[in-house]
XYZ file of C-alpha atoms in Angstrom:
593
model
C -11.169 -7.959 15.661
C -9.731 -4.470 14.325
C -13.076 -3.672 13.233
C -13.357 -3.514 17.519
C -10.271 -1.442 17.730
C -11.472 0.992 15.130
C -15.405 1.436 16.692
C -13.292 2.079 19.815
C -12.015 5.025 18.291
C -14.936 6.159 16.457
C -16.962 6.208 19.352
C -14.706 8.357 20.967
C -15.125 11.146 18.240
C -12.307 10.374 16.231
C -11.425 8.446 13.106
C -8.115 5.989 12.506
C -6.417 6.288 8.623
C -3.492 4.432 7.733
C -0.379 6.244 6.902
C 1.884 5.384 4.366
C 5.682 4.174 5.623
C 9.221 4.308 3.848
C 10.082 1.150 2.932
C 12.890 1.208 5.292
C 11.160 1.138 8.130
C 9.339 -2.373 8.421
C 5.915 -1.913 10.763
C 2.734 -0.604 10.203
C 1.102 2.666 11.021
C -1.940 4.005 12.038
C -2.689 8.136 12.282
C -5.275 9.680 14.620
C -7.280 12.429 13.351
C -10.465 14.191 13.756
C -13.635 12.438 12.676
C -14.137 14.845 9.596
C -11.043 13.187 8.152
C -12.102 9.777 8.490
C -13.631 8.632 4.814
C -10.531 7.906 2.893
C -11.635 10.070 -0.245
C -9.851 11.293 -2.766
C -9.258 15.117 -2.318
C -7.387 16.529 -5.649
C -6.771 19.720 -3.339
C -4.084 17.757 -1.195
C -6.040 19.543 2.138
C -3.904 19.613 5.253
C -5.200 16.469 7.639
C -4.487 17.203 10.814
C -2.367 14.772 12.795
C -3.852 14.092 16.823
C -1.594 10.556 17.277
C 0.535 8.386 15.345
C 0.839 4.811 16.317
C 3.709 2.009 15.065
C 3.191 -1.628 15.474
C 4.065 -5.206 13.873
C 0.460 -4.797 12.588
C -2.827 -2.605 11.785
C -4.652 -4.162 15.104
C -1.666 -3.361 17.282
C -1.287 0.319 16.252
C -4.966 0.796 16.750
C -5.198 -0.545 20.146
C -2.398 2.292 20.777
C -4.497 4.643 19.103
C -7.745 4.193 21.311
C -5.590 4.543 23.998
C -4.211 7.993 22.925
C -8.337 9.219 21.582
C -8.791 8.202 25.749
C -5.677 10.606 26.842
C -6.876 13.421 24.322
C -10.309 13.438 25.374
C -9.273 13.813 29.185
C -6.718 16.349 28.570
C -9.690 18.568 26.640
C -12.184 17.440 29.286
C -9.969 18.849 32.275
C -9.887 22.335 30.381
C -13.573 22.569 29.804
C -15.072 21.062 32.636
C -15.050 22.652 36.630
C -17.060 19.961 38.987
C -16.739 16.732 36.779
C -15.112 14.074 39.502
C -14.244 12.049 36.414
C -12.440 14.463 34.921
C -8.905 14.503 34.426
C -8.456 16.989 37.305
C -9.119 14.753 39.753
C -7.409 12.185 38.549
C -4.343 14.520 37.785
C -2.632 15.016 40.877
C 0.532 15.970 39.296
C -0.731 17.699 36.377
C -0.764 14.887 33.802
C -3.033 13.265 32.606
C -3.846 9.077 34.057
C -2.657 6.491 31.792
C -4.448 4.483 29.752
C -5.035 1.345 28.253
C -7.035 -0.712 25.520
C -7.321 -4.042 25.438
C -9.580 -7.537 24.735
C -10.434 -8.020 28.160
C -10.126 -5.579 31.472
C -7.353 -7.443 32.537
C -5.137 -6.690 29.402
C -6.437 -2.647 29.610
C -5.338 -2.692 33.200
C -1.765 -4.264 32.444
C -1.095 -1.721 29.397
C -2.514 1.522 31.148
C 0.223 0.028 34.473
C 2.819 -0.607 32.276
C 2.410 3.015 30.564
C 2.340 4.555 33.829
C 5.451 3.175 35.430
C 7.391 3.898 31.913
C 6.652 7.484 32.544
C 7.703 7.272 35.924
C 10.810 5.527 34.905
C 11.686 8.339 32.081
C 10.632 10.988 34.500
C 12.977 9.996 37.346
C 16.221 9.931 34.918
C 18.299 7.121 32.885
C 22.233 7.382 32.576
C 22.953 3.376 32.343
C 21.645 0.659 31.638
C 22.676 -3.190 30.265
C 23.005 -3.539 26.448
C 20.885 -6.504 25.043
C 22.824 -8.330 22.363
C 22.221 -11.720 20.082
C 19.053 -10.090 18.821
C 18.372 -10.087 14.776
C 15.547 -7.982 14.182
C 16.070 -8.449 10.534
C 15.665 -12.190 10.613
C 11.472 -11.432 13.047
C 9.159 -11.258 10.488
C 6.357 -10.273 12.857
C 8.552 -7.589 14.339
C 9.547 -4.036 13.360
C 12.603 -2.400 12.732
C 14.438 0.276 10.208
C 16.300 -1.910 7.115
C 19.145 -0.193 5.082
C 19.673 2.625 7.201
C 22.943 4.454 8.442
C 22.597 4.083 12.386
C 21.455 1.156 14.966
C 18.794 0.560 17.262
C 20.171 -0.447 20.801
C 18.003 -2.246 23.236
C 18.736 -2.002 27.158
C 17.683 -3.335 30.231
C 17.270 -0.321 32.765
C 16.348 -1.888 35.955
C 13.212 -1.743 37.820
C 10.204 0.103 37.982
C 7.897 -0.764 41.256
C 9.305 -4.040 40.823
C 8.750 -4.150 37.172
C 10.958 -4.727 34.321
C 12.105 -0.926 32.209
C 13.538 -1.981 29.065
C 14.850 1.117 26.654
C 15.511 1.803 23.096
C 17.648 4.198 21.358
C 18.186 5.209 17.842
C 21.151 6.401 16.684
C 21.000 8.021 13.595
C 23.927 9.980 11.426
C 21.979 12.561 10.533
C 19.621 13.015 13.594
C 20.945 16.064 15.984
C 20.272 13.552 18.729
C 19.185 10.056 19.571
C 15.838 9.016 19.685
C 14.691 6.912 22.927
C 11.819 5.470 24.524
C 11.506 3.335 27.722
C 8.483 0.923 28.323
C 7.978 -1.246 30.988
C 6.595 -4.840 30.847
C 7.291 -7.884 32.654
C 7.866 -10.385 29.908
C 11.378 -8.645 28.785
C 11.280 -9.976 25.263
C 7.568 -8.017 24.688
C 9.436 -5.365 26.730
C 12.013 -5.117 23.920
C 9.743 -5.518 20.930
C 7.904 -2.701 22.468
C 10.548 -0.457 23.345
C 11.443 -0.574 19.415
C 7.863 0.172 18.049
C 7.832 3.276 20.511
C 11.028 4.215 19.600
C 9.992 3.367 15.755
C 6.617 6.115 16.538
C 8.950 9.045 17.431
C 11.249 8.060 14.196
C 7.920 8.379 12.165
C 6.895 11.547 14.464
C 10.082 13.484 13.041
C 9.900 12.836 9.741
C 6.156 14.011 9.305
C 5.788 18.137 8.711
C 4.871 20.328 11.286
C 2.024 22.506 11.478
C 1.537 25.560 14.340
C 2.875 23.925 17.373
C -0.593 23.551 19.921
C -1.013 21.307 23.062
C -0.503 17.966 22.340
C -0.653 15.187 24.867
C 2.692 13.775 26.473
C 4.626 10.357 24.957
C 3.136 7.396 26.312
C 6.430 5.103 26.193
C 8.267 8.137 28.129
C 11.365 9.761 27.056
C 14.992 10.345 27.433
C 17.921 11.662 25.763
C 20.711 8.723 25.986
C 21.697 5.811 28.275
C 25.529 4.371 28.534
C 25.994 0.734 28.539
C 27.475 -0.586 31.486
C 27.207 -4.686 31.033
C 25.826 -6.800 28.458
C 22.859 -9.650 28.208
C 21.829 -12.160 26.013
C 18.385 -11.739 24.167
C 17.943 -15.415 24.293
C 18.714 -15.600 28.143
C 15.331 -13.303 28.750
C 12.567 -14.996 29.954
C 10.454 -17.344 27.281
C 7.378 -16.702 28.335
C 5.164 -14.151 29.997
C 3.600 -14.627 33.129
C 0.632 -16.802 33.419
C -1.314 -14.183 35.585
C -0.273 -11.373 34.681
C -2.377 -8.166 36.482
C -2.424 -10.427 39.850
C 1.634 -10.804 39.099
C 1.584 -6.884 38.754
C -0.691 -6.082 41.539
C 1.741 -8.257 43.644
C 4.104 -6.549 42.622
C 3.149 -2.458 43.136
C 1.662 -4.058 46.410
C 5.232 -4.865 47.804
C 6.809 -1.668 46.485
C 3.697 0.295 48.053
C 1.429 1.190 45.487
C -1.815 0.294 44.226
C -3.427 0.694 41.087
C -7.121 3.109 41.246
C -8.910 2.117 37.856
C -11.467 3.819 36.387
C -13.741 2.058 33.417
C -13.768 4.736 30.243
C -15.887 2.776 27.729
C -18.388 -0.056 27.432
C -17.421 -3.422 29.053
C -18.943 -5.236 25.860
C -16.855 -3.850 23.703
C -12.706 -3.096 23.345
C -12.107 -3.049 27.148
C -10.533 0.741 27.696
C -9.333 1.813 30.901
C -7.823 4.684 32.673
C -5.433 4.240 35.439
C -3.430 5.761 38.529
C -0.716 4.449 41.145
C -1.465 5.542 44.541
C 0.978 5.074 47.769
C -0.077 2.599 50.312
C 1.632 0.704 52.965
C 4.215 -1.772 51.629
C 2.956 -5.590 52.310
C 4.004 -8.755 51.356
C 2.269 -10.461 48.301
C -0.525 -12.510 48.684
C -0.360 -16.112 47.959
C -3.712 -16.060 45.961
C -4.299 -13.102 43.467
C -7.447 -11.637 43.825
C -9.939 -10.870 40.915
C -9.526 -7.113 39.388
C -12.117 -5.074 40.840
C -13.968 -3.346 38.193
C -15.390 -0.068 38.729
C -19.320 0.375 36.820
C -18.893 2.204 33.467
C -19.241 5.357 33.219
C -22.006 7.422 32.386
C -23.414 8.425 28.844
C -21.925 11.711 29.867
C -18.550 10.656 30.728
C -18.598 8.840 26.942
C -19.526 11.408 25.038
C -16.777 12.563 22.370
C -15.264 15.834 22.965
C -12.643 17.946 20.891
C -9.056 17.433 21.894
C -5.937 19.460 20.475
C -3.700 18.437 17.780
C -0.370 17.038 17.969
C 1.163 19.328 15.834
C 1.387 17.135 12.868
C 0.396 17.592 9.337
C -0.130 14.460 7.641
C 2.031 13.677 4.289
C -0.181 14.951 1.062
C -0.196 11.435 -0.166
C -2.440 10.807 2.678
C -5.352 12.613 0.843
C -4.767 10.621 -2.450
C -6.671 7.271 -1.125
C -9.823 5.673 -1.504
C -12.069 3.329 0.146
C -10.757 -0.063 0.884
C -14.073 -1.641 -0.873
C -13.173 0.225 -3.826
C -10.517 -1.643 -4.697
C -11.183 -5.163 -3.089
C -11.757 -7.001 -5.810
C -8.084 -5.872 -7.711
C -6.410 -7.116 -3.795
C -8.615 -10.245 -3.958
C -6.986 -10.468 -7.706
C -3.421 -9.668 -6.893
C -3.509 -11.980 -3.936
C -4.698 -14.996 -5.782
C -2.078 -14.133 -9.061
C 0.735 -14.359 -6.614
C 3.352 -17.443 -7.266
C 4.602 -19.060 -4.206
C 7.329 -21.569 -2.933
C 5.625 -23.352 -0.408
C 3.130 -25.371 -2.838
C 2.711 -25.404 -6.648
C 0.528 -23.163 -8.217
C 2.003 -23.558 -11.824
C 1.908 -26.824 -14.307
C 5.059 -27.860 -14.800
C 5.059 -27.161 -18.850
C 8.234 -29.134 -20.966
C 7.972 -28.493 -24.484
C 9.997 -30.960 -25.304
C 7.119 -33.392 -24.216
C 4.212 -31.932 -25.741
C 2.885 -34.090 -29.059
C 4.149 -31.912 -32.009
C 0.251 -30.717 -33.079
C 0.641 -29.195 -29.776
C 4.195 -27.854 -29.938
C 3.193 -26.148 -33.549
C -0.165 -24.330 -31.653
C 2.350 -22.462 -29.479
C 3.450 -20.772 -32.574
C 0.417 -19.796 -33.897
C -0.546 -16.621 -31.563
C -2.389 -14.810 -33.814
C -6.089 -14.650 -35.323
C -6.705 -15.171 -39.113
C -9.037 -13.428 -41.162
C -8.102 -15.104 -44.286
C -11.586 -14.708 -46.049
C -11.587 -10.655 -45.197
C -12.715 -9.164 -48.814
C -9.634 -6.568 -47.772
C -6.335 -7.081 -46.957
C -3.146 -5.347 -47.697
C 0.298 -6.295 -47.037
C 2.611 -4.589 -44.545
C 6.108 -5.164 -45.827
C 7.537 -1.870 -46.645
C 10.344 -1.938 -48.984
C 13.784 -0.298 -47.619
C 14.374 0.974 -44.403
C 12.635 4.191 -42.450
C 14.252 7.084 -41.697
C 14.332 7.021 -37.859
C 15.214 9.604 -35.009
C 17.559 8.272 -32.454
C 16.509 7.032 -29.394
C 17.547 9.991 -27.801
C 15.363 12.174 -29.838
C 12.571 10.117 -29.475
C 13.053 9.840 -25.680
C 12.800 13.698 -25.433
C 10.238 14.555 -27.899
C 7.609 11.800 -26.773
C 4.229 13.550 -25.540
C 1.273 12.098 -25.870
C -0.471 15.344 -26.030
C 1.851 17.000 -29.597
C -0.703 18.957 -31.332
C -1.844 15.896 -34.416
C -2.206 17.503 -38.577
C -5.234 17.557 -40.396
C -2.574 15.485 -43.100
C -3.145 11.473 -43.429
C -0.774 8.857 -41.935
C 0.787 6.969 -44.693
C 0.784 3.170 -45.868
C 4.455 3.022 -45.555
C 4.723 4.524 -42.446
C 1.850 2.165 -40.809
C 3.438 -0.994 -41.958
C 6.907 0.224 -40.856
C 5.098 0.940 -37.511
C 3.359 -2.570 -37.268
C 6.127 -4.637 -38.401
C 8.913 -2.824 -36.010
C 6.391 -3.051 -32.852
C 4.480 -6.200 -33.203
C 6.238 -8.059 -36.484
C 7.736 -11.081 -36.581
C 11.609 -11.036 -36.395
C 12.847 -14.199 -35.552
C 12.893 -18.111 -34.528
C 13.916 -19.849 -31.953
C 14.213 -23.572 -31.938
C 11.482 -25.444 -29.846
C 12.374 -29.196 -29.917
C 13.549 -31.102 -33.133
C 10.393 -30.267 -35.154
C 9.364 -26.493 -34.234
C 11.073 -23.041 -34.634
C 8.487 -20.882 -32.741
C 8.476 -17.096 -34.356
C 9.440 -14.048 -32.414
C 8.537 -10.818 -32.156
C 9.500 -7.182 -31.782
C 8.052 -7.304 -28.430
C 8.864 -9.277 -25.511
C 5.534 -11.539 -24.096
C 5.487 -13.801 -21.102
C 6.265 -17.751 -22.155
C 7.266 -16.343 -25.520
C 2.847 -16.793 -25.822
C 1.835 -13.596 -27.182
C -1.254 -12.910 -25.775
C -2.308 -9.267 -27.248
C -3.479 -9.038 -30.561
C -3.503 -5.580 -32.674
C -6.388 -4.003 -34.227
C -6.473 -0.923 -36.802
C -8.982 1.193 -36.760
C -7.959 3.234 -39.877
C -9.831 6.911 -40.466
C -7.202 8.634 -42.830
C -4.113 6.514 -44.110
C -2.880 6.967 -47.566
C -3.736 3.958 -49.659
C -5.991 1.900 -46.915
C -9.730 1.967 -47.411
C -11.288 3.349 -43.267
C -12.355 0.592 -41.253
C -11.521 -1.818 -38.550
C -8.149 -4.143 -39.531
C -6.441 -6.870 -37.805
C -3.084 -7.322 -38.233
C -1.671 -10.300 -38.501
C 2.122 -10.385 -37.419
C 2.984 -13.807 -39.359
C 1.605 -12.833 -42.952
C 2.109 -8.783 -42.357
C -1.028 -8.275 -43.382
C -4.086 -5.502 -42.748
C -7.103 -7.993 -43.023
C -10.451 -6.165 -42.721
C -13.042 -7.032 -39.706
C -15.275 -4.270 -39.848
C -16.168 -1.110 -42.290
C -19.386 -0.052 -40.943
C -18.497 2.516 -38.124
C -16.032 5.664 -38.837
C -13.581 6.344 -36.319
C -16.052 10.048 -35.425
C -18.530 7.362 -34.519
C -16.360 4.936 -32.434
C -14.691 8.338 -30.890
C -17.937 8.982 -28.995
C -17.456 6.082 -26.512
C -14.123 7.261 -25.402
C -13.236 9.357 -22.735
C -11.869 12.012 -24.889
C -13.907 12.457 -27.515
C -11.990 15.199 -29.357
C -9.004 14.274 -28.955
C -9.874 10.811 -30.649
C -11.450 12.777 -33.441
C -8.188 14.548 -34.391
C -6.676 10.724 -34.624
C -5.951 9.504 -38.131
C -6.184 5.790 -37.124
C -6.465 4.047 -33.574
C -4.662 1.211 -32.727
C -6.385 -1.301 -30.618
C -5.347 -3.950 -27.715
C -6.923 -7.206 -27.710
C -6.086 -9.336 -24.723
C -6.768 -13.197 -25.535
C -6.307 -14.438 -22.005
C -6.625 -18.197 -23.023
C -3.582 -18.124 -24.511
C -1.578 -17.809 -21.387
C -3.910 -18.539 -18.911
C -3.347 -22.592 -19.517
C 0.377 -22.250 -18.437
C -0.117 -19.363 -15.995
C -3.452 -19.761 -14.524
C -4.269 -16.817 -12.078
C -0.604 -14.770 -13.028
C -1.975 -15.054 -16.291
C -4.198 -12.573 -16.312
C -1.081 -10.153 -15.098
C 0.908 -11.302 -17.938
C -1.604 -10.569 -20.094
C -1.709 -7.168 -18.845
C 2.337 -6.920 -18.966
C 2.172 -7.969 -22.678
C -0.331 -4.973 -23.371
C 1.761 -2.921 -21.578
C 4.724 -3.581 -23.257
C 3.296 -3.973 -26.971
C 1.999 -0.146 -26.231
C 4.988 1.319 -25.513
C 6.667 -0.742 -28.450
C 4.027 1.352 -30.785
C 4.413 4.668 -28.755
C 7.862 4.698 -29.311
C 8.128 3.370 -33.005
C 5.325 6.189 -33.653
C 7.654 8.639 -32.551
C 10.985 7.274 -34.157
C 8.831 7.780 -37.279
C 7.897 11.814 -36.480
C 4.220 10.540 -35.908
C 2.576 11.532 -32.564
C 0.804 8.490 -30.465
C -1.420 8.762 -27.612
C -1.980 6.373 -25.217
C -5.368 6.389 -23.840
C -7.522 3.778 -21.259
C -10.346 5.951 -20.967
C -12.933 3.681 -23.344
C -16.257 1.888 -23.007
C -15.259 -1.320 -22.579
C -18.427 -3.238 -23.805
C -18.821 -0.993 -27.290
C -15.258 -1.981 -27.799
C -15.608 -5.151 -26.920
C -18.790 -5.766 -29.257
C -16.930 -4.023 -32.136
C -14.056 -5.761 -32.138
C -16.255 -8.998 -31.837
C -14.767 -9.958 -28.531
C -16.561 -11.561 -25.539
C -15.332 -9.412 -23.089
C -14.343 -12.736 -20.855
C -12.101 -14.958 -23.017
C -10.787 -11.923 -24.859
C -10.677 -8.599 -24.046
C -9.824 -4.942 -25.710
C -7.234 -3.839 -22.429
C -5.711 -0.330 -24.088
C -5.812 2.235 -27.248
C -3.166 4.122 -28.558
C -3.977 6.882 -31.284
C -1.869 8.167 -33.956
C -1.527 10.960 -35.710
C 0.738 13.315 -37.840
C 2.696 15.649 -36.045
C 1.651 19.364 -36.738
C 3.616 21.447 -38.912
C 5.917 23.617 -36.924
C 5.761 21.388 -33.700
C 8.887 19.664 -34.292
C 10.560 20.921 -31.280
C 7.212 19.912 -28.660
């Protein structure tokens, strides 16, 4: 159903982007701009998008019904500037020089009641507020479908401020610390409780409104929800004592209603009836009567002409979006890593975990835990990596401050004492912990999810001191180097990188092997994230060890995955390469980079 919402503005010559909210302020929101700025590229120039309309609601369907409706508004407002004898256009329907109201909704009768309800709220705002009655007993904290500002020094007050035409006005004000005045907005509606939920979401639209930049000040079309500068309090209701439900009929109940206060509604069609209904609408005196007993269908004028729908170019609200706003993407881009994140999620409400005792496994199976680690015990090479003494290291404050991943590398080698001291402190084994009666499961310099280990760490060695080149596992248990491959130099393997030069100046490469079977069986889906998580932290365990030792490492995802794969010997399913680091002697003279 947004997918109608969003055609609705299209059509109209405009385009609908999401814009990023604080995380204090619960709600979604949806910007308006011109249809040149609707495909969410990425635009490393951080160009100014022009803000027409912002919309807040609970969700993205709810903003973007308000946004049709202001595309409808903006489109008028242009179309009474450029056009003389148009009866449709917004000078006839302007008697007092703004613009009708308008709504959006699934059916005509829902447009009608929303373009109504906008209409009398401006009337309302327009004809003063000094009191009203404060609504209490209401948590917005505890709605989940609702919207509201969390963590913030100020309130949100809701009040009831009478009647419009016989309608319900319900008002919200912000009160903010740090604002030169309150924010307010009055809507009208008559189920009070919507009335309150959206009095907040306008209100919540001019709190987003002032903390976007401005651009040139131009025309911009007037507030929808009205506006007002305070309201005293001079009683107090219950938010559970408002009425439960709405009313079952809901335009005949309003048309009742403006009928007894003398008014009628004049309703003119603005887009196609088979689509999002959109409407534009006006209150006109008439003689006061008393309601009917029987409501009588909503007349609907014809649609309007091709003319009358064609887009036109409206003014801007005076808005600059945020720059983060032109860092985005495509939504298919990336549905497969939501699809992935949604289904890795752990929840409460049913399990999506085996419940895993050790202490109840069979003791084959308790000793397998312990054994996260490959073997190449038949490699024709293999040297140990159990440096005698202890390295000279730079304190974690030095290494904190010199880290770059781009230090100028030496032409010198990397040597054996200095790799083993860098394999054993990252990814060695330095410790037990007792599993059971009949298992002490080894532990490592790095932390891993389950205590399972899941990354394994290969060697690609070009220039170390007393290690033949080639392609090494090492094996955390045994500290060992054992040879996989010697076939391929590390010039050859550089070519499938994303920085081909840069990986040419390495003196080895270290490389991330994911083996997601090894956590998946206990974390299913969140497995693969832990598996990622255990990469992530067994690089930065090696980045930061490289630099304690004066070497320089550099962290780098930009790689073929399939050559790497294939080298290491890997499937690319089962087990994966996720991440290289390479390493390198720091250049003379380039202590202090």
């Amino acid at each position: 159903m947004d997918d109608d919402m969003l055609r609705c503005v299209t059509e109209q010559g405009f385009a609908a982007r999401t814009l990023p909210l604080p995380l204090y302020v619960r709600a979604h929101a949806e910007v308006l701009v011109p249809a040149a700025d609707a495909g969410e590229r990425l635009d490393l120039r951080a160009a100014d998008v022009p803000l027409l309309d912002v919309a807040v609601a609970a969700d993205r369907r709810g903003a973007l019904r308000q946004l049709v409706e202001r595309a409808a508004v903006l489109r008028i407002i242009r179309s009474g500037r450029d056009s003389q004898d148009d009866p449709h256009d917004s000078r006839a329907d302007a008697r007092d020089g703004s613009p009708p109201a308008v709504g959006a909704g699934d059916s005509h009768d829902e447009a009608v009641a929303h373009a109504i309800y906008q209409e009398l709220a401006r009337r309302r705002a327009q004809s003063g507020i000094e009191k009203g009655t404060l609504i209490t007993g209401r948590d917005q904290a505890d709605a989940p479908e609702g919207v509201t500002l969390r963590g913030v020094d100020g309130r949100i007050d809701c009040y009831l401020l009478g009647e419009t035409a016989g309608v319900p006005a319900v008002g919200a004000v912000l009160r903010l610390d740090r604002l030169e005045r309150p924010l307010c907005a009055v809507v009208c509606d008559l189920w009070e409780r919507r009335g309150v939920e959206r009095a907040v979401q306008a209100l919540l639209r001019e709190f987003v409104v002032t903390t976007l930049p401005r651009r040139e000040a131009t025309d911009r079309a007037p507030f929808p929800y009205g506006d007002f500068h305070d309201v005293v309090a001079v009683g107090e209701t219950d938010f559970g004592t408002l009425g439960p439900l709405p009313p079952r009929d809901e335009t005949g109940e309003l048309r009742d209603r403006l009928r007894l206060h003398g008014h009628r509604a004049s309703v003119r069609v603005l887009g196609p009836a088979d689509r999002t209904a959109l409407v534009a609408c006006r209150l006109e005196p008439t003689a006061k009567a008393e309601p009917s007993t029987e409501s009588e269908p909503a007349k609907r004028p014809t649609t309007g002409t091709e003319d009358d729908w064609r887009p036109r170019d409206v003014a801007a609200l005076g808005l600059r979006a945020p720059r983060q706003l032109s860092l985005t993407y495509e939504r298919d881009d990336v549905r497969i890593g939501r699809v992935y994140h949604e289904n890795s999620k752990m929840r409460t409400a049913y399990g999506t975990l085996p419940v895993v005792d050790i202490a109840e496994m069979s003791p084959p199976a308790r000793r397998l835990l312990g054994q996260a680690y490959r073997d190449f015990g038949h490699a024709r090479r293999q040297y140990p990596m159990r440096p005698a003494g202890r390295p000279r290291l730079l304190t974690l404050d030095q290494v904190v401050r010199r880290r770059r991943s781009w230090a100028a590398m030496g032409d010198g080698e990397l040597t054996r004492a200095e790799l083993a001291h860098l394999l054993t402190l990252s990814y060695g084994t330095t410790g037990a912990a007792v599993a059971g009666q009949d298992l002490r499961l080894p532990l490592r310099a790095t932390p891993s999810a389950g205590g399972l280990y899941s990354s394994d760490l290969f060697v690609l060695v070009d220039r170390v001191s007393g290690v033949e080149p080639g392609l090494y596992y090492f094996h955390p248990g045994k500290r060992l180097l054992q040879l996989v491959d010697d076939e391929r130099t590390l010039a050859e393997v550089a070519e499938y990188t994303g920085y081909r030069e840069r990986a040419g100046e390495a003196a080895a490469m270290v490389v991330y092997v994911g083996a997601f079977r090894r956590n998946q069986w206990k974390y299913r889906e969140r497995g693969y994230r832990t598996v990622l998580l255990d990469c992530g932290h067994l690089a930065q365990s090696v980045v930061t060890t490289a630099t304690s030792l004066g070497l320089v490492a550099h962290p780098m995802i930009a790689f073929v995955d399939d050559y790497f794969n294939a080298y290491v010997g890997v499937d690319g399913v089962e087990d994966a390469v996720l991440y290289l680091t390479l390493l390198g002697p720091r250049r003379t003279g380039d202590e202090a980079a």
